[in-house]
PDB file of C-alpha atoms and ligand atoms in Angstrom:
ATOM      1  CA  MET Q 757      30.645-159.792 212.774  1.00 97.00           C
ATOM      2  CA  ARG Q 758      29.668-162.984 210.834  1.00 98.00           C
ATOM      3  CA  ARG Q 759      30.360-162.925 207.217  1.00 98.00           C
ATOM      4  CA  ILE Q 760      28.094-164.636 204.972  1.00 98.00           C
ATOM      5  CA  VAL Q 761      27.614-166.253 201.285  1.00 98.00           C
ATOM      6  CA  LEU Q 762      24.031-166.211 200.381  1.00 98.00           C
ATOM      7  CA  ASP Q 763      23.048-168.807 198.194  1.00 98.00           C
ATOM      8  CA  THR Q 764      19.169-168.037 196.517  1.00 98.00           C
ATOM      9  CA  ASP Q 765      17.117-168.651 193.569  1.00 97.00           C
ATOM     10  CA  LEU Q 766      15.803-164.747 194.230  1.00 97.00           C
ATOM     11  CA  SER Q 767      12.779-163.788 191.850  1.00 95.00           C
ATOM     12  CA  MET Q 768      12.004-160.388 193.168  1.00 95.00           C
ATOM     13  CA  GLY Q 769      11.519-157.902 191.167  1.00 89.00           C
ATOM     14  CA  GLU Q 770       9.599-160.459 188.226  1.00 84.00           C
ATOM     15  CA  PRO Q 771       5.602-159.504 189.133  1.00 77.00           C
ATOM     16  CA  GLY Q 772       3.512-161.950 191.216  1.00 77.00           C
ATOM     17  CA  SER Q 773       6.720-163.579 192.066  1.00 85.00           C
ATOM     18  CA  GLU Q 774       7.681-165.026 195.572  1.00 92.00           C
ATOM     19  CA  ILE Q 775       9.403-162.557 197.159  1.00 96.00           C
ATOM     20  CA  ASP Q 776      11.188-164.356 200.144  1.00 97.00           C
ATOM     21  CA  ASP Q 777      14.479-164.313 198.732  1.00 98.00           C
ATOM     22  CA  GLY Q 778      14.200-160.581 197.637  1.00 98.00           C
ATOM     23  CA  PHE Q 779      13.575-160.109 201.226  1.00 98.00           C
ATOM     24  CA  ALA Q 780      16.115-162.304 202.816  1.00 98.00           C
ATOM     25  CA  LEU Q 781      18.539-160.276 200.545  1.00 98.00           C
ATOM     26  CA  ALA Q 782      17.278-156.816 202.017  1.00 98.00           C
ATOM     27  CA  LEU Q 783      17.497-158.376 205.697  1.00 98.00           C
ATOM     28  CA  ALA Q 784      20.914-159.222 205.132  1.00 98.00           C
ATOM     29  CA  ALA Q 785      21.755-156.140 203.827  1.00 98.00           C
ATOM     30  CA  ALA Q 786      20.276-154.693 207.036  1.00 97.00           C
ATOM     31  CA  ASP Q 787      21.961-156.448 209.492  1.00 98.00           C
ATOM     32  CA  PRO Q 788      24.751-154.254 211.509  1.00 97.00           C
ATOM     33  CA  ASP Q 789      26.433-157.540 212.605  1.00 98.00           C
ATOM     34  CA  LEU Q 790      26.211-159.563 209.244  1.00 98.00           C
ATOM     35  CA  ARG Q 791      28.580-158.624 206.289  1.00 98.00           C
ATOM     36  CA  ILE Q 792      27.643-160.683 202.565  1.00 98.00           C
ATOM     37  CA  GLU Q 793      30.639-161.421 201.502  1.00 98.00           C
ATOM     38  CA  LEU Q 794      28.482-163.191 198.255  1.00 98.00           C
ATOM     39  CA  VAL Q 795      25.502-163.976 196.461  1.00 98.00           C
ATOM     40  CA  THR Q 796      25.147-166.363 194.555  1.00 98.00           C
ATOM     41  CA  THR Q 797      22.287-167.948 192.207  1.00 98.00           C
ATOM     42  CA  VAL Q 798      20.629-171.755 191.899  1.00 98.00           C
ATOM     43  CA  ASN Q 799      17.917-172.623 189.774  1.00 97.00           C
ATOM     44  CA  GLY Q 800      14.893-173.315 191.897  1.00 95.00           C
ATOM     45  CA  ASN Q 801      12.306-170.251 192.013  1.00 91.00           C
ATOM     46  CA  THR Q 802      12.875-169.238 188.489  1.00 94.00           C
ATOM     47  CA  ASP Q 803      15.846-170.623 186.093  1.00 95.00           C
ATOM     48  CA  VAL Q 804      19.371-169.728 187.079  1.00 96.00           C
ATOM     49  CA  GLU Q 805      20.095-166.808 184.435  1.00 95.00           C
ATOM     50  CA  THR Q 806      17.154-164.628 186.020  1.00 95.00           C
ATOM     51  CA  ALA Q 807      17.929-164.721 188.938  1.00 96.00           C
ATOM     52  CA  THR Q 808      21.319-163.822 188.615  1.00 97.00           C
ATOM     53  CA  LEU Q 809      20.516-160.759 186.850  1.00 96.00           C
ATOM     54  CA  LEU Q 810      17.114-160.066 189.426  1.00 96.00           C
ATOM     55  CA  SER Q 811      20.058-160.644 192.593  1.00 97.00           C
ATOM     56  CA  LEU Q 812      22.226-158.144 190.234  1.00 97.00           C
ATOM     57  CA  HIS Q 813      19.426-155.439 189.753  1.00 96.00           C
ATOM     58  CA  LEU Q 814      18.190-155.831 193.671  1.00 97.00           C
ATOM     59  CA  VAL Q 815      21.477-155.037 194.715  1.00 97.00           C
ATOM     60  CA  GLU Q 816      21.816-152.265 193.219  1.00 96.00           C
ATOM     61  CA  ARG Q 817      18.738-151.608 194.516  1.00 96.00           C
ATOM     62  CA  LEU Q 818      19.440-151.759 198.258  1.00 97.00           C
ATOM     63  CA  GLY Q 819      22.867-149.988 197.567  1.00 96.00           C
ATOM     64  CA  ILE Q 820      25.320-152.512 198.112  1.00 97.00           C
ATOM     65  CA  ALA Q 821      25.918-153.139 194.298  1.00 94.00           C
ATOM     66  CA  GLY Q 822      29.595-153.660 195.170  1.00 94.00           C
ATOM     67  CA  THR Q 823      28.677-157.294 196.603  1.00 97.00           C
ATOM     68  CA  ARG Q 824      29.674-159.702 193.962  1.00 98.00           C
ATOM     69  CA  VAL Q 825      26.999-162.101 192.465  1.00 98.00           C
ATOM     70  CA  VAL Q 826      28.070-165.143 190.872  1.00 98.00           C
ATOM     71  CA  ARG Q 827      25.808-167.717 188.961  1.00 98.00           C
ATOM     72  CA  GLY Q 828      25.506-171.321 189.766  1.00 98.00           C
ATOM     73  CA  ALA Q 829      23.497-174.319 188.895  1.00 98.00           C
ATOM     74  CA  ALA Q 830      20.915-174.166 186.633  1.00 97.00           C
ATOM     75  CA  ALA Q 831      19.709-177.688 186.455  1.00 97.00           C
ATOM     76  CA  PRO Q 832      19.612-180.214 190.134  1.00 97.00           C
ATOM     77  CA  LEU Q 833      22.555-182.256 190.396  1.00 97.00           C
ATOM     78  CA  THR Q 834      21.226-185.990 188.855  1.00 95.00           C
ATOM     79  CA  ARG Q 835      18.022-184.192 186.687  1.00 93.00           C
ATOM     80  CA  PRO Q 836      19.658-181.928 183.972  1.00 91.00           C
ATOM     81  CA  ASP Q 837      15.563-181.996 182.422  1.00 90.00           C
ATOM     82  CA  ARG Q 838      14.371-180.066 185.035  1.00 88.00           C
ATOM     83  CA  ALA Q 839      16.899-176.818 184.577  1.00 89.00           C
ATOM     84  CA  ARG Q 840      14.300-173.747 183.774  1.00 88.00           C
ATOM     85  CA  SER Q 841      14.919-171.366 181.304  1.00 87.00           C
ATOM     86  CA  ALA Q 842      14.883-166.921 181.397  1.00 87.00           C
ATOM     87  CA  SER Q 843      12.178-165.780 179.746  1.00 86.00           C
ATOM     88  CA  ALA Q 844      12.824-163.290 176.928  1.00 81.00           C
ATOM     89  CA  GLU Q 845      10.647-160.841 178.528  1.00 86.00           C
ATOM     90  CA  THR Q 846      12.959-160.740 181.713  1.00 85.00           C
ATOM     91  CA  VAL Q 847      16.732-160.638 179.893  1.00 83.00           C
ATOM     92  CA  ARG Q 848      15.217-157.931 177.951  1.00 86.00           C
ATOM     93  CA  GLU Q 849      13.858-155.976 181.128  1.00 87.00           C
ATOM     94  CA  TYR Q 850      16.500-156.831 183.143  1.00 88.00           C
ATOM     95  CA  GLY Q 851      19.454-158.251 180.054  1.00 86.00           C
ATOM     96  CA  ARG Q 852      23.420-157.606 181.800  1.00 88.00           C
ATOM     97  CA  PRO Q 853      26.466-159.405 180.649  1.00 91.00           C
ATOM     98  CA  ILE Q 854      26.264-162.129 183.901  1.00 93.00           C
ATOM     99  CA  PRO Q 855      29.677-161.755 185.744  1.00 92.00           C
ATOM    100  CA  ALA Q 856      32.409-164.598 185.051  1.00 93.00           C
ATOM    101  CA  GLY Q 857      32.855-167.388 187.536  1.00 95.00           C
ATOM    102  CA  TYR Q 858      30.291-169.991 189.088  1.00 98.00           C
ATOM    103  CA  ALA Q 859      29.233-170.692 192.134  1.00 98.00           C
ATOM    104  CA  ALA Q 860      30.555-173.865 193.707  1.00 98.00           C
ATOM    105  CA  ALA Q 861      34.144-172.602 193.390  1.00 98.00           C
ATOM    106  CA  GLU Q 862      33.519-169.022 194.203  1.00 98.00           C
ATOM    107  CA  ILE Q 863      32.322-170.318 197.548  1.00 98.00           C
ATOM    108  CA  ALA Q 864      34.955-172.948 197.744  1.00 98.00           C
ATOM    109  CA  ARG Q 865      37.400-170.752 197.098  1.00 98.00           C
ATOM    110  CA  LEU Q 866      35.631-167.861 199.665  1.00 98.00           C
ATOM    111  CA  VAL Q 867      35.264-170.391 202.178  1.00 98.00           C
ATOM    112  CA  MET Q 868      39.004-171.613 202.143  1.00 98.00           C
ATOM    113  CA  THR Q 869      40.779-168.804 202.317  1.00 98.00           C
ATOM    114  CA  ASN Q 870      38.688-167.679 205.077  1.00 98.00           C
ATOM    115  CA  PRO Q 871      39.270-170.720 207.377  1.00 98.00           C
ATOM    116  CA  GLY Q 872      36.324-170.890 209.605  1.00 98.00           C
ATOM    117  CA  GLU Q 873      34.993-167.530 208.981  1.00 98.00           C
ATOM    118  CA  ILE Q 874      32.473-168.015 206.413  1.00 98.00           C
ATOM    119  CA  THR Q 875      28.556-169.121 206.707  1.00 98.00           C
ATOM    120  CA  ILE Q 876      26.538-169.761 203.862  1.00 99.00           C
ATOM    121  CA  VAL Q 877      22.965-169.207 204.144  1.00 99.00           C
ATOM    122  CA  ALA Q 878      21.516-171.830 201.810  1.00 99.00           C
ATOM    123  CA  ILE Q 879      17.929-169.892 200.547  1.00 98.00           C
ATOM    124  CA  GLY Q 880      17.359-172.414 197.251  1.00 98.00           C
ATOM    125  CA  PRO Q 881      17.867-175.694 196.346  1.00 98.00           C
ATOM    126  CA  LEU Q 882      21.254-177.200 197.783  1.00 98.00           C
ATOM    127  CA  THR Q 883      22.668-177.822 194.865  1.00 98.00           C
ATOM    128  CA  ASN Q 884      25.520-175.145 194.580  1.00 98.00           C
ATOM    129  CA  VAL Q 885      26.563-176.153 197.986  1.00 98.00           C
ATOM    130  CA  ALA Q 886      26.737-179.736 196.860  1.00 98.00           C
ATOM    131  CA  ALA Q 887      28.637-179.368 194.199  1.00 98.00           C
ATOM    132  CA  ALA Q 888      31.158-176.944 196.627  1.00 98.00           C
ATOM    133  CA  LEU Q 889      31.194-180.225 198.781  1.00 98.00           C
ATOM    134  CA  ALA Q 890      32.032-182.069 196.170  1.00 98.00           C
ATOM    135  CA  LEU Q 891      34.601-179.618 194.563  1.00 98.00           C
ATOM    136  CA  GLU Q 892      36.631-179.473 198.115  1.00 97.00           C
ATOM    137  CA  PRO Q 893      36.096-182.168 200.245  1.00 91.00           C
ATOM    138  CA  GLU Q 894      37.815-179.561 203.512  1.00 98.00           C
ATOM    139  CA  LEU Q 895      34.814-177.271 202.395  1.00 98.00           C
ATOM    140  CA  ALA Q 896      32.883-179.436 205.411  1.00 98.00           C
ATOM    141  CA  ARG Q 897      35.713-178.335 207.978  1.00 98.00           C
ATOM    142  CA  ASN Q 898      36.425-175.432 207.084  1.00 98.00           C
ATOM    143  CA  VAL Q 899      32.766-173.566 207.396  1.00 98.00           C
ATOM    144  CA  GLN Q 900      31.895-171.638 209.562  1.00 98.00           C
ATOM    145  CA  GLU Q 901      28.308-173.734 210.025  1.00 98.00           C
ATOM    146  CA  ILE Q 902      25.609-174.008 206.678  1.00 99.00           C
ATOM    147  CA  VAL Q 903      22.696-171.995 207.248  1.00 99.00           C
ATOM    148  CA  VAL Q 904      19.938-174.026 205.149  1.00 98.00           C
ATOM    149  CA  MET Q 905      16.341-172.755 204.638  1.00 98.00           C
ATOM    150  CA  GLY Q 906      14.415-175.922 203.608  1.00 98.00           C
ATOM    151  CA  GLY Q 907      12.738-178.912 205.341  1.00 98.00           C
ATOM    152  CA  VAL Q 908       9.961-180.092 206.766  1.00 98.00           C
ATOM    153  CA  PHE Q 909      10.594-181.726 210.387  1.00 98.00           C
ATOM    154  CA  LEU Q 910       7.875-182.414 212.410  1.00 96.00           C
ATOM    155  CA  GLY Q 911       4.811-182.479 209.659  1.00 94.00           C
ATOM    156  CA  GLN Q 912       4.494-182.849 205.754  1.00 92.00           C
ATOM    157  CA  THR Q 913       3.394-180.345 203.451  1.00 93.00           C
ATOM    158  CA  LEU Q 914       0.247-181.811 203.007  1.00 90.00           C
ATOM    159  CA  GLN Q 915       0.009-181.738 198.773  1.00 89.00           C
ATOM    160  CA  SER Q 916       1.374-185.100 197.625  1.00 92.00           C
ATOM    161  CA  GLY Q 917       2.222-183.531 194.457  1.00 92.00           C
ATOM    162  CA  MET Q 918       5.060-181.825 196.180  1.00 94.00           C
ATOM    163  CA  PRO Q 919       5.279-183.823 199.475  1.00 95.00           C
ATOM    164  CA  GLY Q 920       8.782-182.657 200.656  1.00 95.00           C
ATOM    165  CA  GLU Q 921       9.708-178.542 201.414  1.00 98.00           C
ATOM    166  CA  PHE Q 922      10.025-177.597 198.107  1.00 97.00           C
ATOM    167  CA  ASN Q 923      13.959-176.238 198.218  1.00 98.00           C
ATOM    168  CA  VAL Q 924      14.706-180.123 199.157  1.00 98.00           C
ATOM    169  CA  TRP Q 925      12.041-181.210 197.455  1.00 97.00           C
ATOM    170  CA  ILE Q 926      13.743-180.001 193.747  1.00 96.00           C
ATOM    171  CA  ASP Q 927      16.945-181.342 195.176  1.00 98.00           C
ATOM    172  CA  PRO Q 928      16.812-183.993 197.036  1.00 98.00           C
ATOM    173  CA  GLU Q 929      20.133-185.479 195.634  1.00 98.00           C
ATOM    174  CA  ALA Q 930      22.014-182.252 197.091  1.00 98.00           C
ATOM    175  CA  ALA Q 931      19.974-182.271 199.792  1.00 98.00           C
ATOM    176  CA  ASP Q 932      21.693-185.517 200.707  1.00 98.00           C
ATOM    177  CA  ALA Q 933      25.160-185.035 199.977  1.00 98.00           C
ATOM    178  CA  VAL Q 934      25.316-181.877 202.453  1.00 98.00           C
ATOM    179  CA  LEU Q 935      23.352-183.582 205.823  1.00 98.00           C
ATOM    180  CA  HIS Q 936      25.852-186.181 205.229  1.00 98.00           C
ATOM    181  CA  SER Q 937      28.837-183.587 204.923  1.00 98.00           C
ATOM    182  CA  GLY Q 938      29.920-183.632 208.280  1.00 98.00           C
ATOM    183  CA  ALA Q 939      29.350-179.814 208.317  1.00 98.00           C
ATOM    184  CA  PRO Q 940      27.932-177.911 210.988  1.00 98.00           C
ATOM    185  CA  LEU Q 941      24.626-177.568 210.022  1.00 98.00           C
ATOM    186  CA  ARG Q 942      21.244-175.580 211.184  1.00 98.00           C
ATOM    187  CA  PHE Q 943      17.840-176.047 209.243  1.00 98.00           C
ATOM    188  CA  VAL Q 944      14.874-173.565 208.941  1.00 98.00           C
ATOM    189  CA  GLY Q 945      12.236-175.816 207.623  1.00 98.00           C
ATOM    190  CA  LEU Q 946       8.614-175.227 207.236  1.00 98.00           C
ATOM    191  CA  ASP Q 947       7.902-176.007 210.723  1.00 98.00           C
ATOM    192  CA  VAL Q 948       8.349-172.117 211.597  1.00 98.00           C
ATOM    193  CA  THR Q 949       9.125-170.616 208.498  1.00 98.00           C
ATOM    194  CA  THR Q 950       5.071-170.790 207.547  1.00 96.00           C
ATOM    195  CA  ARG Q 951       4.430-168.998 210.851  1.00 97.00           C
ATOM    196  CA  VAL Q 952       6.448-166.354 210.166  1.00 98.00           C
ATOM    197  CA  ARG Q 953       3.691-163.991 207.921  1.00 97.00           C
ATOM    198  CA  LEU Q 954       3.985-160.935 205.891  1.00 97.00           C
ATOM    199  CA  THR Q 955       0.652-158.968 205.970  1.00 96.00           C
ATOM    200  CA  ARG Q 956      -1.437-156.622 203.883  1.00 94.00           C
ATOM    201  CA  GLU Q 957      -0.735-153.961 206.947  1.00 95.00           C
ATOM    202  CA  HIS Q 958       2.731-155.015 207.207  1.00 95.00           C
ATOM    203  CA  ALA Q 959       2.803-154.115 203.147  1.00 95.00           C
ATOM    204  CA  GLU Q 960       1.537-150.500 203.858  1.00 94.00           C
ATOM    205  CA  ARG Q 961       3.753-149.899 207.209  1.00 94.00           C
ATOM    206  CA  MET Q 962       6.622-150.572 204.396  1.00 93.00           C
ATOM    207  CA  GLY Q 963       5.084-148.339 201.870  1.00 93.00           C
ATOM    208  CA  ALA Q 964       4.628-145.450 204.012  1.00 94.00           C
ATOM    209  CA  ALA Q 965       8.544-145.850 205.269  1.00 92.00           C
ATOM    210  CA  PRO Q 966      10.356-142.666 203.931  1.00 90.00           C
ATOM    211  CA  GLY Q 967      13.148-145.171 203.017  1.00 84.00           C
ATOM    212  CA  GLY Q 968      13.838-146.018 198.697  1.00 85.00           C
ATOM    213  CA  PHE Q 969      12.769-149.318 199.312  1.00 94.00           C
ATOM    214  CA  GLY Q 970       9.852-149.633 201.393  1.00 92.00           C
ATOM    215  CA  ALA Q 971       7.374-148.934 197.792  1.00 93.00           C
ATOM    216  CA  PHE Q 972       8.547-151.326 196.075  1.00 93.00           C
ATOM    217  CA  ALA Q 973       8.856-153.652 198.986  1.00 94.00           C
ATOM    218  CA  SER Q 974       5.476-153.377 199.613  1.00 94.00           C
ATOM    219  CA  GLU Q 975       3.977-153.161 196.244  1.00 93.00           C
ATOM    220  CA  ALA Q 976       5.828-156.699 195.615  1.00 94.00           C
ATOM    221  CA  THR Q 977       4.326-158.316 199.041  1.00 95.00           C
ATOM    222  CA  ARG Q 978       0.710-156.918 197.888  1.00 94.00           C
ATOM    223  CA  THR Q 979       0.872-158.101 194.551  1.00 93.00           C
ATOM    224  CA  TRP Q 980       2.763-161.831 195.880  1.00 94.00           C
ATOM    225  CA  ILE Q 981      -0.489-161.998 198.163  1.00 94.00           C
ATOM    226  CA  ASP Q 982      -2.802-161.411 195.395  1.00 92.00           C
ATOM    227  CA  ARG Q 983      -1.503-164.222 193.705  1.00 92.00           C
ATOM    228  CA  MET Q 984      -1.648-167.247 196.684  1.00 91.00           C
ATOM    229  CA  ARG Q 985      -5.339-165.721 197.421  1.00 91.00           C
ATOM    230  CA  GLN Q 986      -5.860-166.444 193.740  1.00 90.00           C
ATOM    231  CA  GLU Q 987      -3.770-169.695 193.418  1.00 89.00           C
ATOM    232  CA  HIS Q 988      -4.755-171.601 196.583  1.00 85.00           C
ATOM    233  CA  PRO Q 989      -8.562-170.480 197.117  1.00 86.00           C
ATOM    234  CA  GLY Q 990      -9.092-173.096 199.482  1.00 84.00           C
ATOM    235  CA  ASP Q 991      -6.421-171.789 201.482  1.00 83.00           C
ATOM    236  CA  PRO Q 992      -7.643-168.903 203.994  1.00 81.00           C
ATOM    237  CA  GLU Q 993      -3.741-168.455 205.470  1.00 81.00           C
ATOM    238  CA  LEU Q 994      -2.938-167.342 202.204  1.00 81.00           C
ATOM    239  CA  ALA Q 995      -5.556-164.967 201.820  1.00 79.00           C
ATOM    240  CA  ASP Q 996      -4.171-161.568 203.320  1.00 89.00           C
ATOM    241  CA  SER Q 997      -0.682-162.383 204.029  1.00 93.00           C
ATOM    242  CA  CYS Q 998       2.242-164.648 202.777  1.00 95.00           C
ATOM    243  CA  ALA Q 999       5.223-166.381 204.668  1.00 96.00           C
ATOM    244  CA  MET Q1000       9.052-165.445 204.765  1.00 98.00           C
ATOM    245  CA  HIS Q1001      11.006-168.513 204.540  1.00 98.00           C
ATOM    246  CA  ASP Q1002      14.706-167.467 203.646  1.00 98.00           C
ATOM    247  CA  PRO Q1003      14.258-163.731 205.831  1.00 98.00           C
ATOM    248  CA  LEU Q1004      14.226-166.251 209.496  1.00 98.00           C
ATOM    249  CA  ALA Q1005      17.072-168.321 207.656  1.00 98.00           C
ATOM    250  CA  VAL Q1006      18.801-165.260 207.516  1.00 98.00           C
ATOM    251  CA  ALA Q1007      17.599-163.193 210.490  1.00 98.00           C
ATOM    252  CA  VAL Q1008      19.001-166.488 212.748  1.00 98.00           C
ATOM    253  CA  VAL Q1009      22.788-166.294 212.090  1.00 98.00           C
ATOM    254  CA  THR Q1010      22.878-163.269 214.355  1.00 98.00           C
ATOM    255  CA  ARG Q1011      19.829-164.101 216.315  1.00 98.00           C
ATOM    256  CA  PRO Q1012      19.773-167.709 217.219  1.00 98.00           C
ATOM    257  CA  ASP Q1013      17.554-166.692 219.989  1.00 98.00           C
ATOM    258  CA  LEU Q1014      14.636-165.941 217.893  1.00 98.00           C
ATOM    259  CA  VAL Q1015      13.693-169.599 217.685  1.00 98.00           C
ATOM    260  CA  THR Q1016      14.223-173.198 219.298  1.00 98.00           C
ATOM    261  CA  TRP Q1017      16.202-175.785 218.416  1.00 98.00           C
ATOM    262  CA  ARG Q1018      16.726-179.631 218.785  1.00 98.00           C
ATOM    263  CA  ASP Q1019      19.772-181.588 217.858  1.00 98.00           C
ATOM    264  CA  ALA Q1020      18.339-184.295 215.470  1.00 98.00           C
ATOM    265  CA  HIS Q1021      19.047-186.852 213.048  1.00 98.00           C
ATOM    266  CA  VAL Q1022      18.034-185.966 209.216  1.00 98.00           C
ATOM    267  CA  SER Q1023      18.277-188.140 206.728  1.00 98.00           C
ATOM    268  CA  VAL Q1024      16.052-187.444 202.954  1.00 98.00           C
ATOM    269  CA  VAL Q1025      13.392-189.524 200.453  1.00 98.00           C
ATOM    270  CA  THR Q1026      15.945-189.252 197.493  1.00 97.00           C
ATOM    271  CA  GLY Q1027      15.018-190.414 193.952  1.00 92.00           C
ATOM    272  CA  ASP Q1028      11.498-189.886 191.919  1.00 90.00           C
ATOM    273  CA  GLY Q1029       9.287-192.016 194.087  1.00 92.00           C
ATOM    274  CA  VAL Q1030       5.602-190.409 196.507  1.00 95.00           C
ATOM    275  CA  ALA Q1031       8.009-190.011 198.963  1.00 96.00           C
ATOM    276  CA  ARG Q1032      10.625-187.868 196.488  1.00 95.00           C
ATOM    277  CA  GLY Q1033      12.367-184.609 199.479  1.00 97.00           C
ATOM    278  CA  VAL Q1034      10.686-185.792 202.218  1.00 97.00           C
ATOM    279  CA  MET Q1035      12.977-185.424 205.201  1.00 97.00           C
ATOM    280  CA  VAL Q1036      13.041-188.166 207.838  1.00 98.00           C
ATOM    281  CA  THR Q1037      13.842-186.938 211.287  1.00 98.00           C
ATOM    282  CA  ASP Q1038      15.182-188.980 214.725  1.00 98.00           C
ATOM    283  CA  LEU Q1039      14.944-186.850 217.466  1.00 98.00           C
ATOM    284  CA  LEU Q1040      17.549-189.028 219.357  1.00 98.00           C
ATOM    285  CA  SER Q1041      15.221-190.353 221.945  1.00 96.00           C
ATOM    286  CA  SER Q1042      15.700-194.085 221.619  1.00 96.00           C
ATOM    287  CA  ALA Q1043      18.378-195.381 224.213  1.00 95.00           C
ATOM    288  CA  GLU Q1044      21.135-196.185 221.144  1.00 95.00           C
ATOM    289  CA  PRO Q1045      20.183-193.239 219.357  1.00 95.00           C
ATOM    290  CA  PRO Q1046      21.824-192.257 215.803  1.00 97.00           C
ATOM    291  CA  ALA Q1047      24.641-189.972 215.615  1.00 97.00           C
ATOM    292  CA  ALA Q1048      23.032-186.058 215.473  1.00 98.00           C
ATOM    293  CA  ASN Q1049      24.017-184.195 212.180  1.00 98.00           C
ATOM    294  CA  CYS Q1050      21.732-180.994 212.198  1.00 98.00           C
ATOM    295  CA  ARG Q1051      20.159-178.684 214.407  1.00 98.00           C
ATOM    296  CA  ILE Q1052      16.749-177.914 212.950  1.00 98.00           C
ATOM    297  CA  ALA Q1053      14.304-175.078 214.271  1.00 98.00           C
ATOM    298  CA  VAL Q1054      11.356-176.801 215.920  1.00 98.00           C
ATOM    299  CA  ASP Q1055       9.696-173.063 217.742  1.00 98.00           C
ATOM    300  CA  VAL Q1056       9.408-169.717 216.700  1.00 98.00           C
ATOM    301  CA  ASP Q1057       9.414-166.110 218.071  1.00 98.00           C
ATOM    302  CA  VAL Q1058       6.746-164.487 215.875  1.00 98.00           C
ATOM    303  CA  ASP Q1059       6.602-161.317 217.155  1.00 98.00           C
ATOM    304  CA  ALA Q1060       9.913-160.562 217.526  1.00 98.00           C
ATOM    305  CA  PHE Q1061      10.697-161.754 214.053  1.00 98.00           C
ATOM    306  CA  MET Q1062       7.770-159.977 212.761  1.00 97.00           C
ATOM    307  CA  ALA Q1063       8.503-156.779 214.601  1.00 97.00           C
ATOM    308  CA  LEU Q1064      12.623-157.153 213.346  1.00 97.00           C
ATOM    309  CA  PHE Q1065      12.036-158.026 209.933  1.00 97.00           C
ATOM    310  CA  VAL Q1066       9.660-154.589 209.295  1.00 96.00           C
ATOM    311  CA  GLU Q1067      11.517-152.480 211.472  1.00 95.00           C
ATOM    312  CA  ARG Q1068      14.913-153.401 209.761  1.00 96.00           C
ATOM    313  CA  ILE Q1069      12.988-153.324 206.314  1.00 96.00           C
ATOM    314  CA  SER Q1070      11.289-150.044 206.838  1.00 94.00           C
ATOM    315  CA  GLY Q1071      14.738-148.396 207.388  1.00 93.00           C
ATOM    316  CA  LEU Q1072      16.383-149.452 203.898  1.00 94.00           C
TER     317      LEU Q1072
HETATM  318  O1  RIB P 813       9.100-173.844 200.412  1.00 61.52           O
HETATM  319  C1  RIB P 813       9.950-172.398 200.636  1.00 61.52           C
HETATM  320  C2  RIB P 813      11.501-172.197 200.046  1.00 61.52           C
HETATM  321  O2  RIB P 813      10.879-172.693 199.213  1.00 61.52           O
HETATM  322  C3  RIB P 813      12.064-170.701 199.709  1.00 61.52           C
HETATM  323  O3  RIB P 813      13.072-170.944 199.686  1.00 61.52           O
HETATM  324  C4  RIB P 813      10.848-169.837 199.041  1.00 61.52           C
HETATM  325  O4  RIB P 813      11.816-168.954 198.386  1.00 61.52           O
HETATM  326  C5  RIB P 813       9.807-170.808 198.148  1.00 61.52           C
HETATM  327  O5  RIB P 813      10.237-170.855 197.268  1.00 61.52           O
HETATM  328 CA1   CA P 814      14.567-169.759 197.790  1.00 61.52          CA
END
């Protein structure tokens, strides 16, 4: 049994919002070999208050309401001006008291009281993880591993406005701290996650499933694909499907075989220049390579992952 902290910028539940963090939480709940010890939230896809309220709502919907949800960083490490704030409408609809505590402290406490036992699955910007590493320098040696959805290693985003992958681009200073931590790291980046796609047909299948989650999942998927199609008319891939970035990072915790891994030395461009958040990847082929600081996903068994995903989500 793998015990995890899921660190997320979850926005599933707000109409038309990114859904993959919500599906990642659902997939974790459906994995018989995973135990979710803690959900922590972070500013990213949405503001941290919304991510927390929606996470509290989703754990109830998934029938795992006993799972602790703790609020984390409201802004990237070095950019307090980039904190997003909750809409009055969201607070009205989902508002409830937010449990006490801070994500970084809770992550550090959980890892240090369970040495070698806890895996952090980070599916939003890495702010909380970097803060936890700063609070507790021994965390890197005591965490089982950190699995990150983030980065693009073998290509580019091909968007000059966001040259780095979103989670890394939002807080590259935090990603840099994680890369320098010495913790065992696996990165699942856009090179593979853009290939695992949930289609309108998958949505229909999930909607027809007898469990309580399918109808909600199906509706959220259709709405998100509609929005992507509208916002990216020049991208045919986005017309009828959306990428399951974060669920793939959850799946590889217990099913590392779904992905092909390579050792690498990765650095990240920090600061506010034109290459903010871009990963510089060394695949260690030179005679005197740098030491590897992580493993990166370079290929994925798309059919195996999608079959597992649809089956598990439909069973909820
Ligand atoms: O780049 C993909 C990441 O950013 C995922 O974590 C997803 O939730 C998106 O917003
Ligand atoms: Ca995310």
